Tab-separated table of C-alpha atoms in Angstrom:
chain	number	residue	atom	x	y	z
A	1	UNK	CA	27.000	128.243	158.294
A	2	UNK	CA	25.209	130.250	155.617
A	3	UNK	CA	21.879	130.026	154.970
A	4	UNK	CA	20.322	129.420	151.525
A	5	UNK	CA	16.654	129.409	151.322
A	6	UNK	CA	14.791	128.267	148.180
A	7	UNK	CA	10.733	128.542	147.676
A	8	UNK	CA	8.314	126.938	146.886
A	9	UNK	CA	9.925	123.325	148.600
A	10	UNK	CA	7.177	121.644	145.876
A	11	UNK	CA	4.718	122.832	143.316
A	12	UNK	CA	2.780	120.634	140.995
A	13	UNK	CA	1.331	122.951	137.814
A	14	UNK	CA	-0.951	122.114	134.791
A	15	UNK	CA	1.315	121.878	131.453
A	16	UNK	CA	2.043	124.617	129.539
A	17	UNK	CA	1.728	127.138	132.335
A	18	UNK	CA	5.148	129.009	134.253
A	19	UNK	CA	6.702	128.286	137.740
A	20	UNK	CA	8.911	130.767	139.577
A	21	UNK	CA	11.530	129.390	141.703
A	22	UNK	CA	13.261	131.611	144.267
A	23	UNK	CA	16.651	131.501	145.526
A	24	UNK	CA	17.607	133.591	148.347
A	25	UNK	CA	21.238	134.245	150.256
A	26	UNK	CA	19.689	135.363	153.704
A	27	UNK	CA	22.602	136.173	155.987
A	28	UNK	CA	25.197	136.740	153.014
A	29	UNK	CA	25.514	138.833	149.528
A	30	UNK	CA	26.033	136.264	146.734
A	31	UNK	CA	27.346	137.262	143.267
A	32	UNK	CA	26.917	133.891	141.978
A	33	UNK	CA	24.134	131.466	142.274
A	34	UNK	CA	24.135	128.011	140.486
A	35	UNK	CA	20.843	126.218	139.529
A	36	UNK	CA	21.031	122.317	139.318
A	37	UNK	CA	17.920	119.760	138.279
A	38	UNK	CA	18.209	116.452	139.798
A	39	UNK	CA	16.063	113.253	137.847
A	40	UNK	CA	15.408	110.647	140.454
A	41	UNK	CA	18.462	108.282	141.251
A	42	UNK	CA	20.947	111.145	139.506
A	43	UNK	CA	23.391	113.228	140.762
A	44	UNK	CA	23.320	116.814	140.484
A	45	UNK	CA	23.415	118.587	137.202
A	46	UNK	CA	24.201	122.221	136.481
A	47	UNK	CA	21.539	123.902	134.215
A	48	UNK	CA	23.366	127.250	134.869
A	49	UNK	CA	25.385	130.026	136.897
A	50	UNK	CA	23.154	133.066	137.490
A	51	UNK	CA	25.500	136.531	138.020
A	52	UNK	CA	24.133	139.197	139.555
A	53	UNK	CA	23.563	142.318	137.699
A	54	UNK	CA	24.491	140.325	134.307
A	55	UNK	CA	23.249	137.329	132.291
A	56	UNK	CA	23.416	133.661	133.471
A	57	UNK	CA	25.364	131.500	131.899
A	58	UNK	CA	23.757	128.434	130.356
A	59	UNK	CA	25.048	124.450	130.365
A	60	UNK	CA	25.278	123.021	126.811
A	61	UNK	CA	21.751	121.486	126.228
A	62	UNK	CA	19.743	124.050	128.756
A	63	UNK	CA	17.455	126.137	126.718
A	64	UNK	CA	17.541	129.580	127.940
A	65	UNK	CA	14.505	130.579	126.533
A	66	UNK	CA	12.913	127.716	128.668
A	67	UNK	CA	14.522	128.429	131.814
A	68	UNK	CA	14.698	131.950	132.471
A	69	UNK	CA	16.969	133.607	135.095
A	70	UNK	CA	17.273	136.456	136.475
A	71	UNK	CA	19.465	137.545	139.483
A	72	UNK	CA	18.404	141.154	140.123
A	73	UNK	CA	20.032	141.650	143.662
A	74	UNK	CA	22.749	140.472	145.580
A	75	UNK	CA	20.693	138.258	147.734
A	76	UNK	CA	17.915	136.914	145.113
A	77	UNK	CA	17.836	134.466	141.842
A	78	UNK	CA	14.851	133.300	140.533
A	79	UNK	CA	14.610	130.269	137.873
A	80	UNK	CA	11.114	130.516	135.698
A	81	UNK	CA	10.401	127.645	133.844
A	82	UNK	CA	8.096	128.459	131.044
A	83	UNK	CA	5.726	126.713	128.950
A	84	UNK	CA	6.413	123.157	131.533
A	85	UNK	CA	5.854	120.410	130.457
A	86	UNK	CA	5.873	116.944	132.492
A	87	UNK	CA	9.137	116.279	131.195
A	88	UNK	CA	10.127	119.073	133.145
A	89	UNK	CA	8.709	117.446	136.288
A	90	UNK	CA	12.439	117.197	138.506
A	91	UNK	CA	13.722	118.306	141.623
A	92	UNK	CA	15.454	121.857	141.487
A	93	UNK	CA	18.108	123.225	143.216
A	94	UNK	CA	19.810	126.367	143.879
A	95	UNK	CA	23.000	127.261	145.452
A	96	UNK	CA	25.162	130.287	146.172
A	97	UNK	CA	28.975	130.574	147.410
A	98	UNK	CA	29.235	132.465	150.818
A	99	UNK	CA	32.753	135.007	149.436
A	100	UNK	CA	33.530	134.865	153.516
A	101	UNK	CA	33.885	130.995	153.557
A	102	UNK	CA	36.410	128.989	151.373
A	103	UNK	CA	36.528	129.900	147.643
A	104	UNK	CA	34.473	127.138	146.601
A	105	UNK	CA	32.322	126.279	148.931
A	106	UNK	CA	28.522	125.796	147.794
A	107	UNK	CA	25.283	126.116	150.726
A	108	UNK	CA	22.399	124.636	149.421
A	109	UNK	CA	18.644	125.704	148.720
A	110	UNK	CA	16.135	123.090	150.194
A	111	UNK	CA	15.274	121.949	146.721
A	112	UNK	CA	11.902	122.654	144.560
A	113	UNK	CA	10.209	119.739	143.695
A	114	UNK	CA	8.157	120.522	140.158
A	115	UNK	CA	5.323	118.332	138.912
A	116	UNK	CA	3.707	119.059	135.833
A	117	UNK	CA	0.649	117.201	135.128
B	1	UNK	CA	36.906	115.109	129.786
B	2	UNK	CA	35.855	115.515	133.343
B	3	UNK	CA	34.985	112.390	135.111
B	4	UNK	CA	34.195	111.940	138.633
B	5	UNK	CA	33.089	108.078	139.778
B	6	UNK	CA	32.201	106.490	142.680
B	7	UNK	CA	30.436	103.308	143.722
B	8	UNK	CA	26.482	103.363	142.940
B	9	UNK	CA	25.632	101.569	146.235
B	10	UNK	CA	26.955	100.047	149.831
B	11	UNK	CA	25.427	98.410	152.204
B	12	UNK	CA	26.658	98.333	155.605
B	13	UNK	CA	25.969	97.399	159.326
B	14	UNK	CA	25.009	99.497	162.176
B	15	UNK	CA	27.964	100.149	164.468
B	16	UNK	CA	30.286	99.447	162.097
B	17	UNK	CA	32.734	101.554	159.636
B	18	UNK	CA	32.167	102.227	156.133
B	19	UNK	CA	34.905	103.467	153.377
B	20	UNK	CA	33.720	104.944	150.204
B	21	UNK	CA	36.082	105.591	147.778
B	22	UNK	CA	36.224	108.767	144.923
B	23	UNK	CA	38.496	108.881	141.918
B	24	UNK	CA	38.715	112.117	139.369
B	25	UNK	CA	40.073	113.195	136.626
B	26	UNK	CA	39.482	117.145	136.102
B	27	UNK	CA	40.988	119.951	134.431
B	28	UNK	CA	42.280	121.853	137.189
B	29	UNK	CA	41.773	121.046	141.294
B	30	UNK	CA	40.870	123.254	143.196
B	31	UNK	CA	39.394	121.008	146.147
B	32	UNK	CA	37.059	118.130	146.876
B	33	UNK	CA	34.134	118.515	148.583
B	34	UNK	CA	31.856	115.452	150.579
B	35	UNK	CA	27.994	116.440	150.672
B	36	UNK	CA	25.407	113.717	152.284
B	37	UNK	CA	22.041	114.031	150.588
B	38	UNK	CA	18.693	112.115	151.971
B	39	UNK	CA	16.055	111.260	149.773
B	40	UNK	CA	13.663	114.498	148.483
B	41	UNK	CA	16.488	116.662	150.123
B	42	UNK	CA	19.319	119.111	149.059
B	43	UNK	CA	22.719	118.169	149.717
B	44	UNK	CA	24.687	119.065	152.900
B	45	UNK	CA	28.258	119.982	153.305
B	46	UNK	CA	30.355	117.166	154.957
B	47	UNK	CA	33.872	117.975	154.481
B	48	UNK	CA	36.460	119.731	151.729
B	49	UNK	CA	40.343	118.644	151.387
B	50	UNK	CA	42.743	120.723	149.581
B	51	UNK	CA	45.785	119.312	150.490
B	52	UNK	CA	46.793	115.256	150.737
B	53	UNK	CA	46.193	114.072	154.292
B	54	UNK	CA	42.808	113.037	156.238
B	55	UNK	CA	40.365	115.103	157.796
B	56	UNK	CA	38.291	114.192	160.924
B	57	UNK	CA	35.144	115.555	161.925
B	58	UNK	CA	33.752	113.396	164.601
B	59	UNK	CA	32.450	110.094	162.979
B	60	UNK	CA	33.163	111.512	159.279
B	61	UNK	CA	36.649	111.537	157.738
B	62	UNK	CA	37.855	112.145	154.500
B	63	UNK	CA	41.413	111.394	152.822
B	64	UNK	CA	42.317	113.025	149.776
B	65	UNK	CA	46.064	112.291	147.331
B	66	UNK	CA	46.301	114.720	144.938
B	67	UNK	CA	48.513	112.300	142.950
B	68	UNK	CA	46.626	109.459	142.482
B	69	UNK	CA	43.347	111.240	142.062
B	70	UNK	CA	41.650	109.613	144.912
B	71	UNK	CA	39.715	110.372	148.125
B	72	UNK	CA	37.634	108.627	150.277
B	73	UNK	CA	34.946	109.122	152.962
B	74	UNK	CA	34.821	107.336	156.210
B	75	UNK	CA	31.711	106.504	158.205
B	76	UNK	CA	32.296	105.016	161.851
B	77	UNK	CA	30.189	103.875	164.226
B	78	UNK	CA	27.276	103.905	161.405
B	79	UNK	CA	23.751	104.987	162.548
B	80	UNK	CA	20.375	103.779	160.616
B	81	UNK	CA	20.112	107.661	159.906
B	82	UNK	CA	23.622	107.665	157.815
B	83	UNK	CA	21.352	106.095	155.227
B	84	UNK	CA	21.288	108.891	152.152
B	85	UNK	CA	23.705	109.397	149.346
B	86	UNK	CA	26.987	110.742	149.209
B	87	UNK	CA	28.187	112.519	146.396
B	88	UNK	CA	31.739	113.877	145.594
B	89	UNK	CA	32.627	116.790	143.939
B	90	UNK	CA	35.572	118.973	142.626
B	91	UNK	CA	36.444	121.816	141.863
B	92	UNK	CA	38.208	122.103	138.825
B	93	UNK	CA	40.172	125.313	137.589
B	94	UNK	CA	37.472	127.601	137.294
B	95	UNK	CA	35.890	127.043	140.733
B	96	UNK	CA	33.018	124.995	139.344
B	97	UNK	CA	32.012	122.046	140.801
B	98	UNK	CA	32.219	118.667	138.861
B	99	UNK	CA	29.985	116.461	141.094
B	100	UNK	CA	29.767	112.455	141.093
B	101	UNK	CA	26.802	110.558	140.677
B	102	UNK	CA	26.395	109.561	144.304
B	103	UNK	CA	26.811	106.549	146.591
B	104	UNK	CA	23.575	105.390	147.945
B	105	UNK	CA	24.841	103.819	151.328
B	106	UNK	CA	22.109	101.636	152.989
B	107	UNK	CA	22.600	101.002	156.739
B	108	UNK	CA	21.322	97.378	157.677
B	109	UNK	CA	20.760	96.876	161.679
């Protein structure tokens, strides 16, 4: 199957600073990529749909000024979240729809897991 | 609204079978999808149904009615390592996934 690989797999920052996230498509050219946080003992939830070449589109409640996206290439999205604070400690995830399997299905990024402290 | 639910926990017994049930109401279907996520993990595909009918792959199987809004996944011949979540998902009209909030299945030997 396609391969999604997402990096750094855990990062633990001082509040207030920014983490980059990166989402990469490595054997396949994705025009979307979805970025999900997961709180311990949830299920997935969708902060937002990054588009390449365009701007993401944000959940209802997301700040975009917080969590920045960009999606410069076909194969690359990268989620900054700036200014964290420990509230924003959560487990991210990134996924991208390979166009050559079914319409909808999603390959997943190993998963960031952000501590701010 | 969009609502997706599914039992917060099972617990079941090595070597034996395992049914856990999904029921949705979205606007629009365009599929259901099975993922089986471990602890600290991302998700992992397990199966999609688009029409009614079951779909085996090996020990997994998944049943889907289109009518009643319901599909299910089966687990045979459970292993300690089928121990993770399992979350449903749709997709509704517009290709976006609605996901459930997970079964945490916990395999006792």
């Amino acid at each position: 199957g396609a391969v999604v690989s997402q990096h750094p797999s855990w990062v633990i920052c001082k509040s207030g600073t920014s983490v980059k996230i990166e989402c990469r498509s490595l054997d396949f050219q994705a025009t979307t990529m979805f970025w999900y946080r997961q709180f311990p003992k949830q299920s997935l939830m969708l902060m937002a749909t990054s588009n390449e070449g365009s701007k993401a589109t944000y959940e209802q409640g997301v700040e975009k000024d917080k969590f920045l996206i960009n999606h410069a290439s076909l194969t690359l999205s990268t989620l900054t979240v700036t200014s964290a604070h420990p509230e924003d400690s959560s487990f991210y995830i990134c996924s991208a729809r390979d166009p050559r399997a079914s319409d909808t299905e999603a390959f997943f990024g190993q998963g960031t897991r952000l501590t701010v402290v | 609204g969009q609502n997706i639910d599914q039992p917060t926990e099972m617990t079941a017994t090595e070597g034996a079978i395992v049914q856990i049930n999904c029921t949705y109401q979205t606007s629009g279907f365009n599929g259901l999808f099975w993922y089986q996520q471990h602890a600290g993990e991302a998700p992992t595909f397990l199966s999609y149904n688009v029409l009614d009918g079951l779909e085996e792959k090996g020990r997994f199987s998944s049943f889907l009615s289109r009518s009643k809004g319901y599909s299910y996944l089966l687990l045979k011949e459970l292993q300690m390592k089928d121990s993770a979540s399992y979350l449903c998902a749709v997709s509704d009209s517009n290709y976006q996934l609605i996901w459930g909030a997970g079964t945490k299945l916990i395999i006792k030997p």
